[in-house]
PDB file of C-alpha atoms in Angstrom:
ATOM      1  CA  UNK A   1       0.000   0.000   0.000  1.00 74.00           C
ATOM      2  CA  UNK A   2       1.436   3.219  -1.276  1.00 79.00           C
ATOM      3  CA  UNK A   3       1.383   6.561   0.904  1.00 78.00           C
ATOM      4  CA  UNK A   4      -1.428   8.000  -0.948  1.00 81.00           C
ATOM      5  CA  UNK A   5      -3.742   4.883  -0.395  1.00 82.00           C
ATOM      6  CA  UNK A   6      -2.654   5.097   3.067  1.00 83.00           C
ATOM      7  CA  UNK A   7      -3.097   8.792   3.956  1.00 84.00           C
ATOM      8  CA  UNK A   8      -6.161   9.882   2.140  1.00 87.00           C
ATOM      9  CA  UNK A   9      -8.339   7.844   3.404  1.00 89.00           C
ATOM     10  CA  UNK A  10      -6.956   8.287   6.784  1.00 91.00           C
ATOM     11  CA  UNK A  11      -6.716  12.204   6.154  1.00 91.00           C
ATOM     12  CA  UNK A  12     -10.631  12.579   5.089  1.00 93.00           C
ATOM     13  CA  UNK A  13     -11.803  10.656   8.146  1.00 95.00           C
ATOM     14  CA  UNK A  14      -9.390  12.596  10.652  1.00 95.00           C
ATOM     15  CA  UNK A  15     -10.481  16.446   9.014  1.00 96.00           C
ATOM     16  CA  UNK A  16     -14.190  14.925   9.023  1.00 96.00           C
ATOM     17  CA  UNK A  17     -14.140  13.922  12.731  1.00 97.00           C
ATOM     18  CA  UNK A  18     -12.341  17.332  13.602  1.00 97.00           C
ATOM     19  CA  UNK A  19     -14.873  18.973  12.408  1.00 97.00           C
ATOM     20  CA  UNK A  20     -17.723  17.574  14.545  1.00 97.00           C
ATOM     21  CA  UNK A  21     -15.617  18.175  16.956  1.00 96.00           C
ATOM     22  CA  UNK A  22     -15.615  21.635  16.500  1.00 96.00           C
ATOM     23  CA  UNK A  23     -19.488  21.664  15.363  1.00 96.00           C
ATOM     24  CA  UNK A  24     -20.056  19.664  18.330  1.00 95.00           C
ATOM     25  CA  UNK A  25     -18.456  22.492  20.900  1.00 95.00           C
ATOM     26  CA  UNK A  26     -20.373  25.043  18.567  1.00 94.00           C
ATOM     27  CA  UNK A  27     -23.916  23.408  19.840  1.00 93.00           C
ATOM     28  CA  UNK A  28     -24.592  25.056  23.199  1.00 90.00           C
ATOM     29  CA  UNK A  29     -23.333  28.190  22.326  1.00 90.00           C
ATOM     30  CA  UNK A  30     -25.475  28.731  19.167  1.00 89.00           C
ATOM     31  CA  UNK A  31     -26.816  25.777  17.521  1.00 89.00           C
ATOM     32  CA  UNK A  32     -28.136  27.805  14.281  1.00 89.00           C
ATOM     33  CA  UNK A  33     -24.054  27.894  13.877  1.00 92.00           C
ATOM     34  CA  UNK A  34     -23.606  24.287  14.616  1.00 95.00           C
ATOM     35  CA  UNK A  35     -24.889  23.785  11.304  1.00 96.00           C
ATOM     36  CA  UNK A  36     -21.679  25.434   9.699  1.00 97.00           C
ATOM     37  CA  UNK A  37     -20.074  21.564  10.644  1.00 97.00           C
ATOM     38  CA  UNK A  38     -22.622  19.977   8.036  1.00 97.00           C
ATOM     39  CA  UNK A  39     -21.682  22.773   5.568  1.00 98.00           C
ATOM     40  CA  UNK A  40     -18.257  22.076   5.971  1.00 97.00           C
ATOM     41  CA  UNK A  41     -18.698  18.067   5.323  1.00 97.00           C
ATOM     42  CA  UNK A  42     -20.952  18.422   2.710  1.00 97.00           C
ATOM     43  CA  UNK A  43     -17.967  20.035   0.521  1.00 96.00           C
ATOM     44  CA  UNK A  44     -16.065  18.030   2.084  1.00 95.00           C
ATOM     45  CA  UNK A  45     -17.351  14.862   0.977  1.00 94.00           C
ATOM     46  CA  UNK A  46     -17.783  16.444  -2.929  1.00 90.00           C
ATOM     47  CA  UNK A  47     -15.188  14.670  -4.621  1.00 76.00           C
ATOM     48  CA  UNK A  48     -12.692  16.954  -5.995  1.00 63.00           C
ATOM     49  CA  UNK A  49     -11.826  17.299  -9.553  1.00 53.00           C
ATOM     50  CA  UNK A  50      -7.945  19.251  -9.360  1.00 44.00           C
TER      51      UNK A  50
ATOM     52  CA  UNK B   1       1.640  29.182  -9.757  1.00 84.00           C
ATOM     53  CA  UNK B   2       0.303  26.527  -8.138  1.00 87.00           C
ATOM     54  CA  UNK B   3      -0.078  29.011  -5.126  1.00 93.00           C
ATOM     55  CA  UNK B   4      -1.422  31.812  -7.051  1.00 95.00           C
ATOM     56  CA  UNK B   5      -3.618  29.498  -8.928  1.00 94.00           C
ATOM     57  CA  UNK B   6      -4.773  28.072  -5.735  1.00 96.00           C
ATOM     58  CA  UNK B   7      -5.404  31.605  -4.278  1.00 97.00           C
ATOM     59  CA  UNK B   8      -7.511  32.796  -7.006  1.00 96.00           C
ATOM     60  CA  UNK B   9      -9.309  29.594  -7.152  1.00 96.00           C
ATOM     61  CA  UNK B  10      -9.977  29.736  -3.403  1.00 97.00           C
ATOM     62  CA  UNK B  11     -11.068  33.462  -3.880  1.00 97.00           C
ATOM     63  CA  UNK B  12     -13.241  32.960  -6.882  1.00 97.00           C
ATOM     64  CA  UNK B  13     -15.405  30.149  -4.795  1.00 97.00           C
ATOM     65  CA  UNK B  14     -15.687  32.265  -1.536  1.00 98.00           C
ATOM     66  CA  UNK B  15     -17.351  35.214  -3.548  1.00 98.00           C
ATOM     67  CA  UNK B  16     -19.391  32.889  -5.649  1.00 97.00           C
ATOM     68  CA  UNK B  17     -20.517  30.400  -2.181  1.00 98.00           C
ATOM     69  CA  UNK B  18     -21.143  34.424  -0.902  1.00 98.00           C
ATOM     70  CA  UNK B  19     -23.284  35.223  -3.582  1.00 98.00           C
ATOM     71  CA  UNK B  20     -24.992  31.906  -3.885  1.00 97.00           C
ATOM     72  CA  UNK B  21     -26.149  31.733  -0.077  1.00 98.00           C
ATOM     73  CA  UNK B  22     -26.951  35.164   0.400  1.00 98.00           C
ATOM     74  CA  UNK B  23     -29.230  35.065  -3.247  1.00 97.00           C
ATOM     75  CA  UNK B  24     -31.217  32.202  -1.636  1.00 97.00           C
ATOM     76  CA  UNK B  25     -31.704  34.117   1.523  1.00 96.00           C
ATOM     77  CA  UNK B  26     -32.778  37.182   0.008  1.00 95.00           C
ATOM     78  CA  UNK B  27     -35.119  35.449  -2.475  1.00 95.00           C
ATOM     79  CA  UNK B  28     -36.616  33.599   1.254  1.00 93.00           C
ATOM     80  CA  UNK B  29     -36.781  36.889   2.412  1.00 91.00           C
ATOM     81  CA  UNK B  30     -39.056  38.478  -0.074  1.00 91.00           C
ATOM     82  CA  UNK B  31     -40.940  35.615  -0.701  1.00 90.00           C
ATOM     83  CA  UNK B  32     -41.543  34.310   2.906  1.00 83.00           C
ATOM     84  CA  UNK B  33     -43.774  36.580   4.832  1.00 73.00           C
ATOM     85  CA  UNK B  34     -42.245  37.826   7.816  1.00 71.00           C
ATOM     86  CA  UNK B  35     -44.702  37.166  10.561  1.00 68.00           C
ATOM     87  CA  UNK B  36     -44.537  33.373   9.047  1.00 68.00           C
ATOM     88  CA  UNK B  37     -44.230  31.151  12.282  1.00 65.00           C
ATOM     89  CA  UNK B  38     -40.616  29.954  12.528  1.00 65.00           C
ATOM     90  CA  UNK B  39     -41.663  26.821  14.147  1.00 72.00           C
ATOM     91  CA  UNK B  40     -42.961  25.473  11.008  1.00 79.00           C
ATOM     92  CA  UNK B  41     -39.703  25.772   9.557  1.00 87.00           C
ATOM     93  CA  UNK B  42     -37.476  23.112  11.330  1.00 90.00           C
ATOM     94  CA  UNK B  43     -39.955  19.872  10.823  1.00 91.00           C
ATOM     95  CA  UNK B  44     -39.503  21.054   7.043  1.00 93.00           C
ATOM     96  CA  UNK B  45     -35.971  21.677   7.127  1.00 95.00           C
ATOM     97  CA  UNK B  46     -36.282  18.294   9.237  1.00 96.00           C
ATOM     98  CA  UNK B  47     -38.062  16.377   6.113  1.00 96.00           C
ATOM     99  CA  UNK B  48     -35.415  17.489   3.938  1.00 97.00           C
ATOM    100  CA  UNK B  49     -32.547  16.210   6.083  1.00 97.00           C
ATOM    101  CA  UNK B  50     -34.419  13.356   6.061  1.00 97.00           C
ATOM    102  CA  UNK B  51     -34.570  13.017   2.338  1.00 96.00           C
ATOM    103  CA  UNK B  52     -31.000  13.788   1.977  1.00 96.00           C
ATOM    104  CA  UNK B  53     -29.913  10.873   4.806  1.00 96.00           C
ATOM    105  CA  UNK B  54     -32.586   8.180   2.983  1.00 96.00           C
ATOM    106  CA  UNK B  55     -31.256   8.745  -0.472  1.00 96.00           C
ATOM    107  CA  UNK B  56     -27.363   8.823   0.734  1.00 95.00           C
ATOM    108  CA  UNK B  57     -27.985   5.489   2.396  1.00 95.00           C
ATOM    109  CA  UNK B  58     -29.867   4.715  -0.536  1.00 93.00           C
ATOM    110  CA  UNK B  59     -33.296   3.817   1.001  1.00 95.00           C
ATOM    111  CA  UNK B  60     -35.044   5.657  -1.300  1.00 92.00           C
ATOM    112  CA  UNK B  61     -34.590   6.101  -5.061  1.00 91.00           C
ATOM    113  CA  UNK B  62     -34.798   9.953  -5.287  1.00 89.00           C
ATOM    114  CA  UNK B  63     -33.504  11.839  -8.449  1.00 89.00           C
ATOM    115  CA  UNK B  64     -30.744  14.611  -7.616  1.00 88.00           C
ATOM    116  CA  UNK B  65     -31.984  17.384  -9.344  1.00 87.00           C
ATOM    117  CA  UNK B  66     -28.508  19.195 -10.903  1.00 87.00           C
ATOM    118  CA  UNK B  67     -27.544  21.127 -13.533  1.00 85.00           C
ATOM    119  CA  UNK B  68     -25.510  18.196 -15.518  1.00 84.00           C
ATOM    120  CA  UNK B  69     -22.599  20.029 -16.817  1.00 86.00           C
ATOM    121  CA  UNK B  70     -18.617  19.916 -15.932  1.00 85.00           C
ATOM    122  CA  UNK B  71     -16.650  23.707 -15.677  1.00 87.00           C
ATOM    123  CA  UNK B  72     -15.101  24.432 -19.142  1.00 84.00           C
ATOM    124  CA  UNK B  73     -11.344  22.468 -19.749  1.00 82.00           C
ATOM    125  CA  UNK B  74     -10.674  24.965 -22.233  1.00 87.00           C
ATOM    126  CA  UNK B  75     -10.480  27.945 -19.832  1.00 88.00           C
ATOM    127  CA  UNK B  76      -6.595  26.440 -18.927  1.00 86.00           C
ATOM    128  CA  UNK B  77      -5.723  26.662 -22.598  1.00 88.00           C
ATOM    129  CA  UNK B  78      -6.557  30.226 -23.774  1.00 91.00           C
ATOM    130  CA  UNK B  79      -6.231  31.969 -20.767  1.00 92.00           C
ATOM    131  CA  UNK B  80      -3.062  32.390 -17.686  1.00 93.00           C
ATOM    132  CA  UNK B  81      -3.570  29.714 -15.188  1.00 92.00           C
ATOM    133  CA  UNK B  82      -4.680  32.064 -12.319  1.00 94.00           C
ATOM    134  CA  UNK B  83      -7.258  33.156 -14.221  1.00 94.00           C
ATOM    135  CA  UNK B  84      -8.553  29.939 -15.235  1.00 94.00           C
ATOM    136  CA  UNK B  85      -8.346  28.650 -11.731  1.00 94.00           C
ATOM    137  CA  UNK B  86     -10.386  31.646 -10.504  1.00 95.00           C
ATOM    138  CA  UNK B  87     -13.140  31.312 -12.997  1.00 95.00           C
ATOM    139  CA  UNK B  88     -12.899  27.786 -12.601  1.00 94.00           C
ATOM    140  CA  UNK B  89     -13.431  29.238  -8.742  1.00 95.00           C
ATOM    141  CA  UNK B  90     -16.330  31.161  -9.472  1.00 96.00           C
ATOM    142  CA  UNK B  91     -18.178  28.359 -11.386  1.00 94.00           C
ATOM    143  CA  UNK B  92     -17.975  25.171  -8.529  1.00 94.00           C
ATOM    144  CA  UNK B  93     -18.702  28.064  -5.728  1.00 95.00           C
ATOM    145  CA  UNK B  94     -22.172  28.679  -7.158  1.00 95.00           C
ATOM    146  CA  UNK B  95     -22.526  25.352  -6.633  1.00 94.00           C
ATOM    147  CA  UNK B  96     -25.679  24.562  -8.337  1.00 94.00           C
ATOM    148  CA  UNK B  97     -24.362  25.502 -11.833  1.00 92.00           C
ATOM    149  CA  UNK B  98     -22.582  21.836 -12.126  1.00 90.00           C
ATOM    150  CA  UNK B  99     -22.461  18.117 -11.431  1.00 89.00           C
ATOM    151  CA  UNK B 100     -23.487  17.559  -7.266  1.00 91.00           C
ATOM    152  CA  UNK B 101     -22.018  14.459  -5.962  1.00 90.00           C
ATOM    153  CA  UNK B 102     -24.749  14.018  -3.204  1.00 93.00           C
ATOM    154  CA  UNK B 103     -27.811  15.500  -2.263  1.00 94.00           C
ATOM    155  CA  UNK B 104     -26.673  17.658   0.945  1.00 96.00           C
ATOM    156  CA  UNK B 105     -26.250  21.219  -1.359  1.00 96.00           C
ATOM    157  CA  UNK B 106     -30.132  21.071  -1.376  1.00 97.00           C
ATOM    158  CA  UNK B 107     -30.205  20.827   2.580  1.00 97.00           C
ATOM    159  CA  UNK B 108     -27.971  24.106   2.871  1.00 98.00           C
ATOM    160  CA  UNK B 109     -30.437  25.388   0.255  1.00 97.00           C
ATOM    161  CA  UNK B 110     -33.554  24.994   2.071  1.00 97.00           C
ATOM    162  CA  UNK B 111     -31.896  25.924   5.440  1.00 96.00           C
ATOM    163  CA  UNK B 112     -30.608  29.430   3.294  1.00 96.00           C
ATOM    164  CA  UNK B 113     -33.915  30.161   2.032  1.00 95.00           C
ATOM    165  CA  UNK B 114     -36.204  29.486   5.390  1.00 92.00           C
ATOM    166  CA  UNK B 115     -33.610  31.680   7.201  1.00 91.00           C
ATOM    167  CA  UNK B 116     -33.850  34.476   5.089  1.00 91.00           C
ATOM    168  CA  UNK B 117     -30.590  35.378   6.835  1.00 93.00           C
ATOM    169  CA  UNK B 118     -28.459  36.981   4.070  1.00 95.00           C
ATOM    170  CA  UNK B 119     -25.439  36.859   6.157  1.00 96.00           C
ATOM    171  CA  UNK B 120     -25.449  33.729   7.751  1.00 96.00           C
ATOM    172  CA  UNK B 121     -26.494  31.792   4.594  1.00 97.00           C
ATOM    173  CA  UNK B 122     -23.184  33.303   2.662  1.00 98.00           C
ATOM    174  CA  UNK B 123     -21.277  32.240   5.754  1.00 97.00           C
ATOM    175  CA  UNK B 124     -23.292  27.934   5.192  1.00 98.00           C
ATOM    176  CA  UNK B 125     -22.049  28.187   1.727  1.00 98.00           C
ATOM    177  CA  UNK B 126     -18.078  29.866   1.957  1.00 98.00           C
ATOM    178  CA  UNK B 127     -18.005  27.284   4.956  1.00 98.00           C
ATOM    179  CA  UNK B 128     -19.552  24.557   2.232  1.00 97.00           C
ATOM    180  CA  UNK B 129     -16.463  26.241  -0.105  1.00 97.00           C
ATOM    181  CA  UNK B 130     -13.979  25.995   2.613  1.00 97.00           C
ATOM    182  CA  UNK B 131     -14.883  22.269   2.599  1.00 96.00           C
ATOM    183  CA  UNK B 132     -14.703  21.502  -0.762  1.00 94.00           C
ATOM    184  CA  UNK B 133     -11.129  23.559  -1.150  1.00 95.00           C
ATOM    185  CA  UNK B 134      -9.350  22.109   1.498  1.00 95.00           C
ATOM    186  CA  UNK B 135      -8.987  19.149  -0.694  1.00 90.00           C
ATOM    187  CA  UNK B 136      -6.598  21.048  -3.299  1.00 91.00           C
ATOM    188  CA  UNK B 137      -4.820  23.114  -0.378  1.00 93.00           C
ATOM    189  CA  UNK B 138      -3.824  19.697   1.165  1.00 91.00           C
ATOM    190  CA  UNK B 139      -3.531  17.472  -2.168  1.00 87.00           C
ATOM    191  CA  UNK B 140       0.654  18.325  -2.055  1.00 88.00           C
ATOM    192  CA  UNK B 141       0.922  16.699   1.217  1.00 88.00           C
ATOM    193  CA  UNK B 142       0.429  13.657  -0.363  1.00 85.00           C
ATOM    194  CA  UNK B 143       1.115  14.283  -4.125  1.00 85.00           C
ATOM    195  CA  UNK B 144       4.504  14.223  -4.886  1.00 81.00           C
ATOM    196  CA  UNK B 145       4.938  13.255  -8.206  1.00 79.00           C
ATOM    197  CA  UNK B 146       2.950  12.869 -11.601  1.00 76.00           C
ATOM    198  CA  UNK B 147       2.503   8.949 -10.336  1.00 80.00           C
ATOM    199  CA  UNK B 148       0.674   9.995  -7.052  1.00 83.00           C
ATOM    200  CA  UNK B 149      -2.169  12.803  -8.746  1.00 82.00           C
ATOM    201  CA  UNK B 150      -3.192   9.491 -10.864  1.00 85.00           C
ATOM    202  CA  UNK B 151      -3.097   7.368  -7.673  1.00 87.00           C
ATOM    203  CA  UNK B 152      -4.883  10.082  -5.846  1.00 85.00           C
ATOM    204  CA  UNK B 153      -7.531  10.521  -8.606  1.00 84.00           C
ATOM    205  CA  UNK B 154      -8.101   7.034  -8.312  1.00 86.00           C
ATOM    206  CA  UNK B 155      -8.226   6.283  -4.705  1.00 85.00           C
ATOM    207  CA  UNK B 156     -10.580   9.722  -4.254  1.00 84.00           C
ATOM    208  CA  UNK B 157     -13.056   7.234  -6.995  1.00 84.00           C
ATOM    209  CA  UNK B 158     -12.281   4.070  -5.379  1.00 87.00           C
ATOM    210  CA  UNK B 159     -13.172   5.336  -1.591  1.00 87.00           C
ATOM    211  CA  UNK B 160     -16.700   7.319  -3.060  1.00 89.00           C
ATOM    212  CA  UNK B 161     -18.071   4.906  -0.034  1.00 91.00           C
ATOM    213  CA  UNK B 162     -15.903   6.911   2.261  1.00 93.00           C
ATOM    214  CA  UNK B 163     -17.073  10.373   0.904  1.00 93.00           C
ATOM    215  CA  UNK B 164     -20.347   9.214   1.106  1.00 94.00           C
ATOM    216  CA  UNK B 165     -20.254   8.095   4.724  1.00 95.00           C
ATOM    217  CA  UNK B 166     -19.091  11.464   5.580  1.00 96.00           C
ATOM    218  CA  UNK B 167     -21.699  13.190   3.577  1.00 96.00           C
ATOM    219  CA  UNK B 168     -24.037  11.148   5.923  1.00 97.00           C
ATOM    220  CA  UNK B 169     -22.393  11.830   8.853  1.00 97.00           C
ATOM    221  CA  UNK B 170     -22.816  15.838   8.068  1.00 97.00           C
ATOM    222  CA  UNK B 171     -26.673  15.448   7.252  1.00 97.00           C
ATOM    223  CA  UNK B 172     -27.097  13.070  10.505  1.00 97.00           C
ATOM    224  CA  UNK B 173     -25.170  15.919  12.168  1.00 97.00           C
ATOM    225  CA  UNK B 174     -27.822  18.298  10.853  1.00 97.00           C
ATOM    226  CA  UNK B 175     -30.850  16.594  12.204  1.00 97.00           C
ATOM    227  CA  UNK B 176     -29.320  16.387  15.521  1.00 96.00           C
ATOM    228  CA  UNK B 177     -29.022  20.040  15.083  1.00 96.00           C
ATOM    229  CA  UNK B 178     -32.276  21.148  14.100  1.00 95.00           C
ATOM    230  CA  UNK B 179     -33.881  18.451  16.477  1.00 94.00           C
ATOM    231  CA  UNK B 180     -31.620  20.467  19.743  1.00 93.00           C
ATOM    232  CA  UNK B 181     -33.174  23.633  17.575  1.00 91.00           C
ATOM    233  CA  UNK B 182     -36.955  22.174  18.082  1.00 90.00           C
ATOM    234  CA  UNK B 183     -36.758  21.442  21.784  1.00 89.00           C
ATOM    235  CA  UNK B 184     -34.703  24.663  22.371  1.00 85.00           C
ATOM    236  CA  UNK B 185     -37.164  27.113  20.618  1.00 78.00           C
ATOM    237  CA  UNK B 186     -34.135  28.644  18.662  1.00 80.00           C
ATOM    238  CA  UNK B 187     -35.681  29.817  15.790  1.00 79.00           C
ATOM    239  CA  UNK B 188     -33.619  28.951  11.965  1.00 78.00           C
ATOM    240  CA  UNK B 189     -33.755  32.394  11.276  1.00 77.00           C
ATOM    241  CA  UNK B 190     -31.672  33.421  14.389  1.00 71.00           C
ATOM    242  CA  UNK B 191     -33.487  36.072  15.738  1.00 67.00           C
ATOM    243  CA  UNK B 192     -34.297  36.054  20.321  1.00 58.00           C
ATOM    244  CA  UNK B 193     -37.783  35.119  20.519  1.00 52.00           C
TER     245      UNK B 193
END
């Protein structure tokens, strides 16, 4: 397994899961912004073209 | 150039994800009455989540309804890169104007519109931008030669399960959301009640 296989995959997850982190700490404070975490993984999860 | 290509095409998506998310808010603005009980709006913006989760975890058969066309390839041959990468920019920020992967664009539509908050619905979609750019500010981490953008092409095809896990994970995030929303009586459109 190259670095590439090994990385992206492991790179998407760890950005994804820092970021409802971050959404998740968001909640209590204002939940309308909490929302900004789903924004963020929805481009997130488009697959790029470079 | 890959920096200043990079920098206009990150600057050409935040204006256009501006423009797109604030256009949908205005248009909910004008044509959503403002005495409209905001209530009603989170078991709608509810359904739609809803939609969005069954047809990612493909319960249901639902149509994405897209504008099927790529940006234009021939912007890198007749023009400087940095100018093709921020019109290239402008074009995936609006968003709508080409192929969708998944469904969730049309959640951050509906949540834009029944807000009618111009500002915070350009902030969903630059944050939906910021998302979908990170990918080519952190691509040279792990590209170092011609070999690894083909490998990296591929395994970003090969792991579309992945992608689409995560997609679900954001619209599962979003009904936990709006369901905290319900029980809290914070209203979509953000204003003290």
């Amino acid at each position: 397994m190259t670095n590439v296989e090994r990385n992206v995959p492991a790179g998407v997850v760890a950005i994804a899961a820092a970021a409802l982190v971050i959404a998740a700490i968001a909640l209590p404070l204002q939940a309308r912004a909490a929302l900004l975490g789903t924004a963020f993984l929805f481009g997130w999860s488009q697959l790029p073209s470079l | 150039m890959w920096l200043a290509s990079t920098v206009a095409y990150s600057v050409g998506g935040i204006l256009a994800s501006a423009f797109i998310g604030a256009s949908i808010a205005g248009f909910g603005a004008v044509a959503m009455p403002s005495q409209f009980d905001e209530t009603f709006f989170l078991p709608i913006l509810l359904g739609v989540c809803a939609a969005v989760l069954l047809r990612e975890l493909r319960l249901i058969d639902l149509p994405l309804l897209q504008w099927r066309r790529q940006t234009s390839g021939l912007w890198a041959k007749v023009l400087p890169a940095p100018v093709a990468a921020g019109l290239w920019g402008i074009d995936l920020g609006l968003v709508f104007t080409t192929w969708l992967t998944f469904a969730g664009p049309w959640l951050l539509a509906a949540i834009a519109f029944l807000s009618r908050d111009v500002p915070f619905a350009g902030t969903l979609f630059v944050t939906y931008w910021f998302g979908r750019v990170l990918t080519v500010w952190l691509a040279p981490l792990v590209i170092r030669s011609g070999g690894d953008l083909l490998l990296f092409m591929e395994v970003l095809s090969v792991r579309r399960p992945l992608f689409s896990r995560v997609h679900v994970s954001g619209a599962m995030w979003a009904a936990v959301v709006l369901l905290v929303m319900l029980a809290g009586g914070e209203p979509i459109d953000g204003r003290a009640r």
